Coordinates of N, CA, C and O in Angstrom, one line a residue:
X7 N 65.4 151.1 170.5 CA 65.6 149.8 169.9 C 66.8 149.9 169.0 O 67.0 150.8 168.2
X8 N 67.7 148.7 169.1 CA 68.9 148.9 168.4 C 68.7 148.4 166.7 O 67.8 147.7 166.3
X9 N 69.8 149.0 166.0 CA 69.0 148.6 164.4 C 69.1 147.2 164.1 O 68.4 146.9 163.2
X10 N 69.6 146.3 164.5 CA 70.1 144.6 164.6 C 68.4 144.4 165.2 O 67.6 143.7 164.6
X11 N 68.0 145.0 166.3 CA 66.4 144.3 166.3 C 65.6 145.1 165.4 O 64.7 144.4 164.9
X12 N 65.6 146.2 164.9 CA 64.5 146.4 164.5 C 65.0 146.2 163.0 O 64.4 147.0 162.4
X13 N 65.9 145.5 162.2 CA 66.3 144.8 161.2 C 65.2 143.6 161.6 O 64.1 143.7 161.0
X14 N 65.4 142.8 162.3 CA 64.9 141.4 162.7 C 63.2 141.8 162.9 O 62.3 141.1 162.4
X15 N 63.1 142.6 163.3 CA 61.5 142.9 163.7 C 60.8 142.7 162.0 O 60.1 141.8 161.6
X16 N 61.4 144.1 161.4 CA 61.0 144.0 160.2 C 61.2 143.0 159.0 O 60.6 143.3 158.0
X17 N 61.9 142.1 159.2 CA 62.4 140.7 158.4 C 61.2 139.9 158.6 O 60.4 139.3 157.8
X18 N 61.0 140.1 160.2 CA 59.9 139.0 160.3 C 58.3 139.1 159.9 O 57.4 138.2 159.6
X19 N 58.2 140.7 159.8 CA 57.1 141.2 159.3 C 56.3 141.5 158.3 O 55.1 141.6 158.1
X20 N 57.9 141.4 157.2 CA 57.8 141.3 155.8 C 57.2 139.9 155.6 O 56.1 139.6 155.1
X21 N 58.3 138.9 156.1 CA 57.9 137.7 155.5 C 56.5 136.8 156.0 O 56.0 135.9 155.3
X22 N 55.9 137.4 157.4 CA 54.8 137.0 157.4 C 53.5 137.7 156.6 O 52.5 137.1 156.1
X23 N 53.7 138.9 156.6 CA 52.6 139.6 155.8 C 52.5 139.1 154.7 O 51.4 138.7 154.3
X24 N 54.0 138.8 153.5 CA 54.0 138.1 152.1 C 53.1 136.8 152.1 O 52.4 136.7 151.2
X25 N 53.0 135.7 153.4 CA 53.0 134.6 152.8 C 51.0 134.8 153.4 O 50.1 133.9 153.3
X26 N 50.8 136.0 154.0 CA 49.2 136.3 154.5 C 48.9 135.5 155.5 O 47.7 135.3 155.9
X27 N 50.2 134.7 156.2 CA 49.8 133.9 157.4 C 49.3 134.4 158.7 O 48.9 133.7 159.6
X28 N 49.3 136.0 158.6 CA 48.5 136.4 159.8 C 47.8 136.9 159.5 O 47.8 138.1 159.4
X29 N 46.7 136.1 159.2 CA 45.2 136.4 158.9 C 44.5 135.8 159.9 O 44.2 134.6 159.8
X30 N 43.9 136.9 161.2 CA 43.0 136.5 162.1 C 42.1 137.4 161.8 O 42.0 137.9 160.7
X31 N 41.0 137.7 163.1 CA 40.5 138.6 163.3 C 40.5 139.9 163.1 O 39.5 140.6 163.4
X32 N 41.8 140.5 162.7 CA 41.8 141.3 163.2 C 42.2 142.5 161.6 O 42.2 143.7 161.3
X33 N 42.7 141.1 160.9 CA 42.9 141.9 159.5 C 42.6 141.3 158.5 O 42.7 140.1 158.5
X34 N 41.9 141.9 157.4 CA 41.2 141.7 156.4 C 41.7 141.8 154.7 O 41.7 142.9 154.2
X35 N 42.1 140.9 154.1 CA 42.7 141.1 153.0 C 41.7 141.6 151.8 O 40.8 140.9 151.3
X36 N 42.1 143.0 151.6 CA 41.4 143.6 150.3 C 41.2 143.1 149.0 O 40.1 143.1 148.3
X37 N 42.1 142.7 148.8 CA 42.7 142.2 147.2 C 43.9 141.5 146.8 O 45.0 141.8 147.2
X38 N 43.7 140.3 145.9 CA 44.9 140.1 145.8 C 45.3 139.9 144.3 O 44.3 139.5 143.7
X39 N 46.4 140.0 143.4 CA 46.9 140.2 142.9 C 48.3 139.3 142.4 O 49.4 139.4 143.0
X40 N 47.9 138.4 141.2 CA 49.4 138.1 140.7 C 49.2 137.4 139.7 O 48.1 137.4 139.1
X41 N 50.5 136.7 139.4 CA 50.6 135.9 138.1 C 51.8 135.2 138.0 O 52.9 135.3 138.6
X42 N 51.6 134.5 137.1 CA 52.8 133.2 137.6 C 53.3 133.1 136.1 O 52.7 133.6 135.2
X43 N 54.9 132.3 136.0 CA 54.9 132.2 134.5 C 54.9 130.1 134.1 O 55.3 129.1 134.6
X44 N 54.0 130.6 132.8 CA 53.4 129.1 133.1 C 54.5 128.2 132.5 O 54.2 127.1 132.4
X45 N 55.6 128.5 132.1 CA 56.9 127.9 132.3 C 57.6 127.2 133.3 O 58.4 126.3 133.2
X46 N 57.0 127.8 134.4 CA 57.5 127.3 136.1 C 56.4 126.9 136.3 O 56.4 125.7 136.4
X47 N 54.9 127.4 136.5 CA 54.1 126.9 137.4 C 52.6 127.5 136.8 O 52.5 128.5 136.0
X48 N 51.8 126.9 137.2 CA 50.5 127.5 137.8 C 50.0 127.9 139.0 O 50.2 127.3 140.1
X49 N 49.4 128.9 138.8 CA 49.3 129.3 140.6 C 47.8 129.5 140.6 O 47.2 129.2 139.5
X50 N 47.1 129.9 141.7 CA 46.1 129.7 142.0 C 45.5 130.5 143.4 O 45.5 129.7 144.4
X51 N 44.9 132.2 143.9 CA 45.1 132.2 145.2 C 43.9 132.7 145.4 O 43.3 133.3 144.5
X52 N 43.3 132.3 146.7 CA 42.0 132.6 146.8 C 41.7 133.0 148.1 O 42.1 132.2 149.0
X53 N 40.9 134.5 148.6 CA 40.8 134.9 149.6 C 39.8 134.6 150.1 O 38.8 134.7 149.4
X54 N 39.7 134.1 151.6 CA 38.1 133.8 152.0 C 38.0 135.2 153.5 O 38.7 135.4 154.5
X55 N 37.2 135.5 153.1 CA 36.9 136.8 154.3 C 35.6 136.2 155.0 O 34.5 136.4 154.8
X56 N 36.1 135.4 155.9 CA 34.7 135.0 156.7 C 35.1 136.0 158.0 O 36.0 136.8 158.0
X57 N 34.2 135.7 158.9 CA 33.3 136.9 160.0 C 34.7 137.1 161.1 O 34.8 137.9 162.0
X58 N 35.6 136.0 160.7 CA 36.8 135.9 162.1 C 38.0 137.1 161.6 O 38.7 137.8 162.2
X59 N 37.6 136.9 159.9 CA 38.5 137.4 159.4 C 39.3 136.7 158.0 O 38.6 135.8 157.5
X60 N 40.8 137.0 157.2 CA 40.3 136.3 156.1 C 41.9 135.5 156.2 O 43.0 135.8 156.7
X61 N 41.4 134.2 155.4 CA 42.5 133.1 155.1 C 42.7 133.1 153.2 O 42.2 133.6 152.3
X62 N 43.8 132.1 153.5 CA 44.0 132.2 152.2 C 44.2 130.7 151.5 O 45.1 130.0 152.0
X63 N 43.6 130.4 150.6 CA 44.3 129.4 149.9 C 45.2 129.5 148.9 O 45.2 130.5 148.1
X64 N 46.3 128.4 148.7 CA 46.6 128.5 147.6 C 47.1 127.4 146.7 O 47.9 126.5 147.0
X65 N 46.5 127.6 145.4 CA 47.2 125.8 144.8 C 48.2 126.2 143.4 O 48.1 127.1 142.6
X66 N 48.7 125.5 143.5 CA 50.3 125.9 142.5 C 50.5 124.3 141.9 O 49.8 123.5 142.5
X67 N 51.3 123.8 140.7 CA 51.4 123.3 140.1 C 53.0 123.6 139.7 O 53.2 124.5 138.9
X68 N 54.1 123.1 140.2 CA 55.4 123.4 139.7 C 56.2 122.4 138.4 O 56.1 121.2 138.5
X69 N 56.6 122.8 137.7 CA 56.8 121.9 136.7 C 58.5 121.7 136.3 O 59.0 121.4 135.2
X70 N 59.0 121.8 137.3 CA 60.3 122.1 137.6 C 60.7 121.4 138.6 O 59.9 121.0 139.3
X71 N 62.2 121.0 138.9 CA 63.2 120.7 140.1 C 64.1 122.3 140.0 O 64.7 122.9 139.1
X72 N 63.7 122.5 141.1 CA 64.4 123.9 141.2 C 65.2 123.7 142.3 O 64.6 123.4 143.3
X73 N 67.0 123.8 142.6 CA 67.3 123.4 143.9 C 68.8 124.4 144.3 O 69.7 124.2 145.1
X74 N 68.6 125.7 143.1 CA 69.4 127.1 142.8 C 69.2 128.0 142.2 O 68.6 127.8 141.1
X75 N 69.5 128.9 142.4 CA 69.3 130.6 142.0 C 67.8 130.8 141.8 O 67.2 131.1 140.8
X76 N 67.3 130.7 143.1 CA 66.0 131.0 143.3 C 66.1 132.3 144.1 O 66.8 132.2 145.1
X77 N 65.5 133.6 143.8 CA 65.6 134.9 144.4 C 64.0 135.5 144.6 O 63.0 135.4 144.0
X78 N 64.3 135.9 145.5 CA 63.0 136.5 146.0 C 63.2 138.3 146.7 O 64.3 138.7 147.2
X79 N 62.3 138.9 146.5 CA 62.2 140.5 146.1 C 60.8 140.5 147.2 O 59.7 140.2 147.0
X80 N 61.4 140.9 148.1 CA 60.0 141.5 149.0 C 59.5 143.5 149.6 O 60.3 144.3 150.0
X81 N 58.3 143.6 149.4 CA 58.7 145.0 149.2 C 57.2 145.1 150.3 O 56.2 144.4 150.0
X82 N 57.2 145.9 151.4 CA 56.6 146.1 152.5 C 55.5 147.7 151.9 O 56.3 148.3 151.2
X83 N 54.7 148.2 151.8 CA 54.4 149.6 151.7 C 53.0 149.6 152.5 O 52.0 149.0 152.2
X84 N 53.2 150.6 153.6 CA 52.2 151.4 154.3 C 51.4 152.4 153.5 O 52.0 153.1 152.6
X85 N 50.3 152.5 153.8 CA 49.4 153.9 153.3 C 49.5 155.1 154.5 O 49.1 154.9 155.6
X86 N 50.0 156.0 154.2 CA 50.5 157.4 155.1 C 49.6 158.5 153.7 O 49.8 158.5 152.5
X87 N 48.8 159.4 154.6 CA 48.8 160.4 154.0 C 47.8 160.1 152.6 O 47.6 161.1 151.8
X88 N 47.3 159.0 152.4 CA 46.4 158.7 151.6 C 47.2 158.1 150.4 O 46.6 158.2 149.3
X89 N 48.7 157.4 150.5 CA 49.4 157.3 149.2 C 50.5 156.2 149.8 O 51.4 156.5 150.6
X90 N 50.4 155.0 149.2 CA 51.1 154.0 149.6 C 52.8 154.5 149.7 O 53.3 155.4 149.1
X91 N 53.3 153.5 150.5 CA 54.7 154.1 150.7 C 55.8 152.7 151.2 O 55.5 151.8 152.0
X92 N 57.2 153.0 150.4 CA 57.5 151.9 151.2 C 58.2 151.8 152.3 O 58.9 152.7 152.6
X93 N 58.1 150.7 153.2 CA 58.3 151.2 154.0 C 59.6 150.6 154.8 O 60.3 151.1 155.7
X94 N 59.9 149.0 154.1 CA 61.1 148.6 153.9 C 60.9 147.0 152.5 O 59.9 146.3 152.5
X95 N 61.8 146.7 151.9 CA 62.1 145.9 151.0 C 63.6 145.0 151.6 O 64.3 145.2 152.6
X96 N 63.5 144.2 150.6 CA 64.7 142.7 151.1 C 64.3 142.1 149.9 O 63.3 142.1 149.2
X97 N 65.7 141.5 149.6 CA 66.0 140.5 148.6 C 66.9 139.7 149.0 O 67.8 140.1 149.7
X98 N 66.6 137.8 148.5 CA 67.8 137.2 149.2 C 67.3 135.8 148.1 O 66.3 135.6 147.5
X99 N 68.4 135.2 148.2 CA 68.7 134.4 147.7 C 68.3 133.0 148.4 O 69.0 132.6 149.4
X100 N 66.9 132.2 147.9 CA 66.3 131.6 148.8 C 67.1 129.9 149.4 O 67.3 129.4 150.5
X101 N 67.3 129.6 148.1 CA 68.7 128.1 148.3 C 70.1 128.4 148.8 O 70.8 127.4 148.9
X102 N 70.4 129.8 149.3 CA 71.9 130.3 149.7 C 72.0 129.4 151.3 O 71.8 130.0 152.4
X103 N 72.2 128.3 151.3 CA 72.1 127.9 153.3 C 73.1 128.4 153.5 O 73.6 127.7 154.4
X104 N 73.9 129.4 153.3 CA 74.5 130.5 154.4 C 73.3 131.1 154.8 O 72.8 130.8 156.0
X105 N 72.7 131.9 154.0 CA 71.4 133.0 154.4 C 70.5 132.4 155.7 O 70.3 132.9 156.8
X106 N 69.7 131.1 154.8 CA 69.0 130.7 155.4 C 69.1 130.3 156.6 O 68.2 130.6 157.4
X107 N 70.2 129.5 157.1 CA 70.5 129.3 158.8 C 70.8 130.5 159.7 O 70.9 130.4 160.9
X108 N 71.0 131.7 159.0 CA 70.8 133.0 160.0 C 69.6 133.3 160.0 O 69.4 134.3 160.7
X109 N 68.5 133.0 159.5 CA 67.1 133.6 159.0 C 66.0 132.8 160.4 O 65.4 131.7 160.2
X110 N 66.0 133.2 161.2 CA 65.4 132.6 162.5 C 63.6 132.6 162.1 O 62.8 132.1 162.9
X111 N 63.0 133.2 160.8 CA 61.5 132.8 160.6 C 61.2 132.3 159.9 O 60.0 132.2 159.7
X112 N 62.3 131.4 158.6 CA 61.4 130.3 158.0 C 61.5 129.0 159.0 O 60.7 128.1 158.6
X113 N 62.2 128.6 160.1 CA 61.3 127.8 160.6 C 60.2 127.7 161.7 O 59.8 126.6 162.2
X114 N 59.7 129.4 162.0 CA 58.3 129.3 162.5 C 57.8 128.9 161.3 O 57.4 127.8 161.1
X115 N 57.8 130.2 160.0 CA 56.7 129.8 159.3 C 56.5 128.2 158.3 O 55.5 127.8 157.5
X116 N 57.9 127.5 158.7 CA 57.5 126.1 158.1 C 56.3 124.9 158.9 O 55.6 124.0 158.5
X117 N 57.0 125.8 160.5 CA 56.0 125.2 161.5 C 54.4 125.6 161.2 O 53.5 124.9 161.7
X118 N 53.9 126.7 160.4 CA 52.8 127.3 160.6 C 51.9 126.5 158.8 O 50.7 126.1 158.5
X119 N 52.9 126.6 158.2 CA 52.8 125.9 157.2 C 52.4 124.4 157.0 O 51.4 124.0 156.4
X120 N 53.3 123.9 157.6 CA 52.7 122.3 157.8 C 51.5 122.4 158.2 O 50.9 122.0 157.2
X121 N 50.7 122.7 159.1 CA 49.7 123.1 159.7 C 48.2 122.8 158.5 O 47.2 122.0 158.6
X122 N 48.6 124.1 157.2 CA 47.6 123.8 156.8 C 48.2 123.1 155.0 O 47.4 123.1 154.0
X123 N 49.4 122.8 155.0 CA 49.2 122.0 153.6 C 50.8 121.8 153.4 O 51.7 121.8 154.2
X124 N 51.0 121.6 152.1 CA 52.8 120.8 151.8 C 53.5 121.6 151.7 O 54.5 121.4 152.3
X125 N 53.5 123.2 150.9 CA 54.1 123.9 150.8 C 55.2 124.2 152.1 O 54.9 124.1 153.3
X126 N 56.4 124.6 151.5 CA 57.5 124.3 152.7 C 58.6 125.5 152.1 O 58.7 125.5 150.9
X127 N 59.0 126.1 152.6 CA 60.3 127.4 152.3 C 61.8 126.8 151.8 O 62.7 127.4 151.3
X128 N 61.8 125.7 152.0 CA 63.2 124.6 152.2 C 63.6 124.3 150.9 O 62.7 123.9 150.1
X129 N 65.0 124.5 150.3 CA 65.3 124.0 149.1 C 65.9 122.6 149.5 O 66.4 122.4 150.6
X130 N 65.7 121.9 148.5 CA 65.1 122.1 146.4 C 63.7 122.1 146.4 O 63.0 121.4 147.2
X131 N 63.2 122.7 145.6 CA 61.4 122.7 145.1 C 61.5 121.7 144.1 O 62.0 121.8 143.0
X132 N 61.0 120.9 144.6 CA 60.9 119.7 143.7 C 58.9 119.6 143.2 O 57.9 119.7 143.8
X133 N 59.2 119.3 141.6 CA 57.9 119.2 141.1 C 57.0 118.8 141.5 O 57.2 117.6 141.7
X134 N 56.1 119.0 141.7 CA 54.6 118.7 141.9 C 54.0 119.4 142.3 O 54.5 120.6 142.3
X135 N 52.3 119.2 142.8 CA 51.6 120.1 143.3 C 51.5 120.3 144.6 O 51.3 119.3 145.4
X136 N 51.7 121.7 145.1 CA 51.6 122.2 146.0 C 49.8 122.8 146.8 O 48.9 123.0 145.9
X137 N 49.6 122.9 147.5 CA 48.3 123.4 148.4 C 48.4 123.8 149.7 O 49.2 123.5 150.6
X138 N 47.5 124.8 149.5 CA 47.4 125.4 151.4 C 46.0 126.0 151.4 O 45.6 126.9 150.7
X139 N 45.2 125.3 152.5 CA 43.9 125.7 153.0 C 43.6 126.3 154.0 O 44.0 125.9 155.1
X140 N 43.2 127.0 154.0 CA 42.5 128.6 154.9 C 43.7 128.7 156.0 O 43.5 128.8 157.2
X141 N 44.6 128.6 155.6 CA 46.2 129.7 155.8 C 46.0 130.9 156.9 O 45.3 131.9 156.5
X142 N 46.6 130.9 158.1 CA 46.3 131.9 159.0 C 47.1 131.3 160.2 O 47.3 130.1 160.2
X143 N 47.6 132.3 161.3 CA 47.9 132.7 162.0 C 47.3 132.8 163.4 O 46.6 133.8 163.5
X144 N 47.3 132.1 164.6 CA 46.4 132.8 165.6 C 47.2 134.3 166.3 O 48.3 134.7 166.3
X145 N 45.8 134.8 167.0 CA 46.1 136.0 167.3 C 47.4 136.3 168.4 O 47.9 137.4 168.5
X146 N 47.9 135.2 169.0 CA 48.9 135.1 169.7 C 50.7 134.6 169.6 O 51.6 134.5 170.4
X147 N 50.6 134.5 168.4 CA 51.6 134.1 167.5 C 52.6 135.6 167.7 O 52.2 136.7 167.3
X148 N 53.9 135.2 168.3 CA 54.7 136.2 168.1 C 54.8 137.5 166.9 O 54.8 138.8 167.0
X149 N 54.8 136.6 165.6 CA 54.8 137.4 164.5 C 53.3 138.1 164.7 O 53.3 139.3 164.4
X150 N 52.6 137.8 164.9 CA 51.4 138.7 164.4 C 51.2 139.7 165.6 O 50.4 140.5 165.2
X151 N 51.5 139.8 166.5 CA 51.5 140.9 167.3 C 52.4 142.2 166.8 O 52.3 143.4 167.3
X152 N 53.2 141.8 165.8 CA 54.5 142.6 165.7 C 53.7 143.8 164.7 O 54.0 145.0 164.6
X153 N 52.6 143.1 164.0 CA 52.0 144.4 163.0 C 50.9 145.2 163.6 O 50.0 144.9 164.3
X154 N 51.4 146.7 163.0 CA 50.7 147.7 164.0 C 49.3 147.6 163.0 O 49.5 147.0 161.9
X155 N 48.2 148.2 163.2 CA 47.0 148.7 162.8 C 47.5 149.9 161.4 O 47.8 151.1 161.5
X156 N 47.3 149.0 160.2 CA 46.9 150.5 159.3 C 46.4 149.8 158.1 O 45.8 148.7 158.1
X157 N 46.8 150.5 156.7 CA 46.0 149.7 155.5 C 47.9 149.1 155.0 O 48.8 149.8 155.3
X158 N 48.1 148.3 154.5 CA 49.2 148.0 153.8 C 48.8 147.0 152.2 O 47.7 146.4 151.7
X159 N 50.5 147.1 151.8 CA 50.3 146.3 151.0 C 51.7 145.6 151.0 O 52.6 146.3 151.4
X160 N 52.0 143.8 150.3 CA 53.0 143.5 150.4 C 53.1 142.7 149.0 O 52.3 142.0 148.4
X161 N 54.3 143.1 148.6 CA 55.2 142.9 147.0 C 56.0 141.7 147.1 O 57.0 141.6 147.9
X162 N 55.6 140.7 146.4 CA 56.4 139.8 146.7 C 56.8 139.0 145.1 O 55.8 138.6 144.5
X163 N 57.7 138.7 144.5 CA 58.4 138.2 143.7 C 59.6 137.0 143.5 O 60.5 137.3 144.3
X164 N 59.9 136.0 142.8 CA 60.1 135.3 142.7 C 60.7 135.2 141.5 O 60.0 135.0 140.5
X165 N 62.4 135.1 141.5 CA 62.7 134.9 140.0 C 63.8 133.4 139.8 O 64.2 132.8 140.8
X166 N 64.2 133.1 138.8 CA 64.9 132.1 138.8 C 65.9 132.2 138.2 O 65.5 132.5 137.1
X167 N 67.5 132.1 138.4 CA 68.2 131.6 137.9 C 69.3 130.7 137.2 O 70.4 130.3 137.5
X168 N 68.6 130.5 135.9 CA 69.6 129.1 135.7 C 70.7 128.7 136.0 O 71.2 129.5 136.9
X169 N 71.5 127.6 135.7 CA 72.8 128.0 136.1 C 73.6 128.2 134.4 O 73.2 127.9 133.2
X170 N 74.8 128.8 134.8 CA 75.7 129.3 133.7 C 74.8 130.6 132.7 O 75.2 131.1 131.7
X171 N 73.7 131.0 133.4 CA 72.8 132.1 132.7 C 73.4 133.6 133.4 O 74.0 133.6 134.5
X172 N 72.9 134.7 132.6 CA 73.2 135.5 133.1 C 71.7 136.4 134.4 O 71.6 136.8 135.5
X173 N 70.9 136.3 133.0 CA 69.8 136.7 133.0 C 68.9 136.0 134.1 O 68.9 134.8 134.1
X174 N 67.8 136.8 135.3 CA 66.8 135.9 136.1 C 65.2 135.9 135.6 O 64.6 137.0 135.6
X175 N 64.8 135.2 135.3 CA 63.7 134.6 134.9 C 62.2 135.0 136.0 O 62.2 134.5 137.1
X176 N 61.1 135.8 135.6 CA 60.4 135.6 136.4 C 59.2 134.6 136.8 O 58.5 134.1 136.0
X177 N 59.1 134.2 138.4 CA 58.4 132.8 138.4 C 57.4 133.3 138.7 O 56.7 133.7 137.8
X178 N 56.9 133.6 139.9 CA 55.6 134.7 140.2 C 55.4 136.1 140.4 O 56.3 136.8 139.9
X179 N 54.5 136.8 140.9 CA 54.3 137.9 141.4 C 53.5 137.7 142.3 O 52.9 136.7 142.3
X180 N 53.3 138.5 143.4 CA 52.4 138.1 144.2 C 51.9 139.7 144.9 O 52.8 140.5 145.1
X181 N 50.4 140.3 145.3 CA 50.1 141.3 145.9 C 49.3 141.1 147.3 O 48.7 140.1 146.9
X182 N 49.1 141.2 148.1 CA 48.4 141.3 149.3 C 47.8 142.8 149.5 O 48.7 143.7 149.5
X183 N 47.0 143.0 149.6 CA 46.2 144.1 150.0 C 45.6 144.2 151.1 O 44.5 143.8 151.1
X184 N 46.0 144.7 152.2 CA 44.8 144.7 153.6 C 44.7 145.6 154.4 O 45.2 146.7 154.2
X185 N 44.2 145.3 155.2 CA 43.6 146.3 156.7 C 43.8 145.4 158.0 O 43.2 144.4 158.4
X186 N 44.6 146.2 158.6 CA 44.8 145.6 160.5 C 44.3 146.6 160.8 O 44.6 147.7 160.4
X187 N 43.4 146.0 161.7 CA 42.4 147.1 162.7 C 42.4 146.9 164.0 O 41.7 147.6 164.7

């Protein structure tokens, strides 16, 4: 496999595991983990593990027009050997529409998104409240076939840049904890 696909493989893998949209049958979210700063927002995330497997809600509250220097920190880590590990990370600048028009999976995942509520990847984040109900993936969905069977976990962050600021601001954190079996 040449590194240009398996770059792209793993882009796509990161970003669906972050947002927990492939939650079928097949994988089960352990735990989850975060915190928001209530300067930007309230967040809200809630795992439901029914018998197919687990979905996710989530409700947020933005109190902001945000429509630059929005950055996001995503960090991938497998369990090998009984001790998490990582296994690739990405950072990018989410309002950059250079970035974004090479980025060939936020518009599956905006397609997958609509689906179950408003939340959308697309700048500007304009204020209000956001929602998404029992959030999942079917088992046939390109992206979800791509993740192999093990325990993972996925790091996901979110900071903000003013403009004329030096310094980035943190807006969330976010943990996913799970099992593909």
């Amino acid at each position: 496999m040449s590194n240009s696909s398996q770059t792209w493989m793993w882009k796509n893998v990161i970003i669906l595991v972050v947002f927990a949209c492939v939650i079928t049958g097949k994988i089960m979210i352990t735990k989850v983990d975060y915190e928001s700063n209530p300067d930007y927002l309230t967040m809200k995330v809630q795992v439901n593990n029914e018998t197919e497997g687990s979905t996710v809600d989530v409700d947020g509250s933005l109190f902001l027009n945000v429509a630059q220097g929005v950055f996001v920190n995503i960090e991938l880590d497998s369990k090998m050997d009984g001790e998490y590990m990582t296994m690739i990370g990405t950072n990018k600048e989410l309002c950059n529409m250079e970035e974004a028009g090479m980025d060939p999976v936020v518009p599956l995942l905006n397609e997958e998104l609509e689906k179950f509520g408003n939340l959308s990847f697309n700048c500007p984040f304009s204020k209000g409240y956001y929602r998404v109900r029992k959030f999942r993936m079917s088992n046939d969905h390109m992206l979800v076939k791509m993740v192999p069977p093990g325990e993972y976990i996925v790091k996901m962050d979110l900071q903000h840049q003013q403009p004329d600021a030096t310094d980035k601001v943190l807006v969330f954190k976010l943990s996913f904890f799970f099992e593909i079996s």
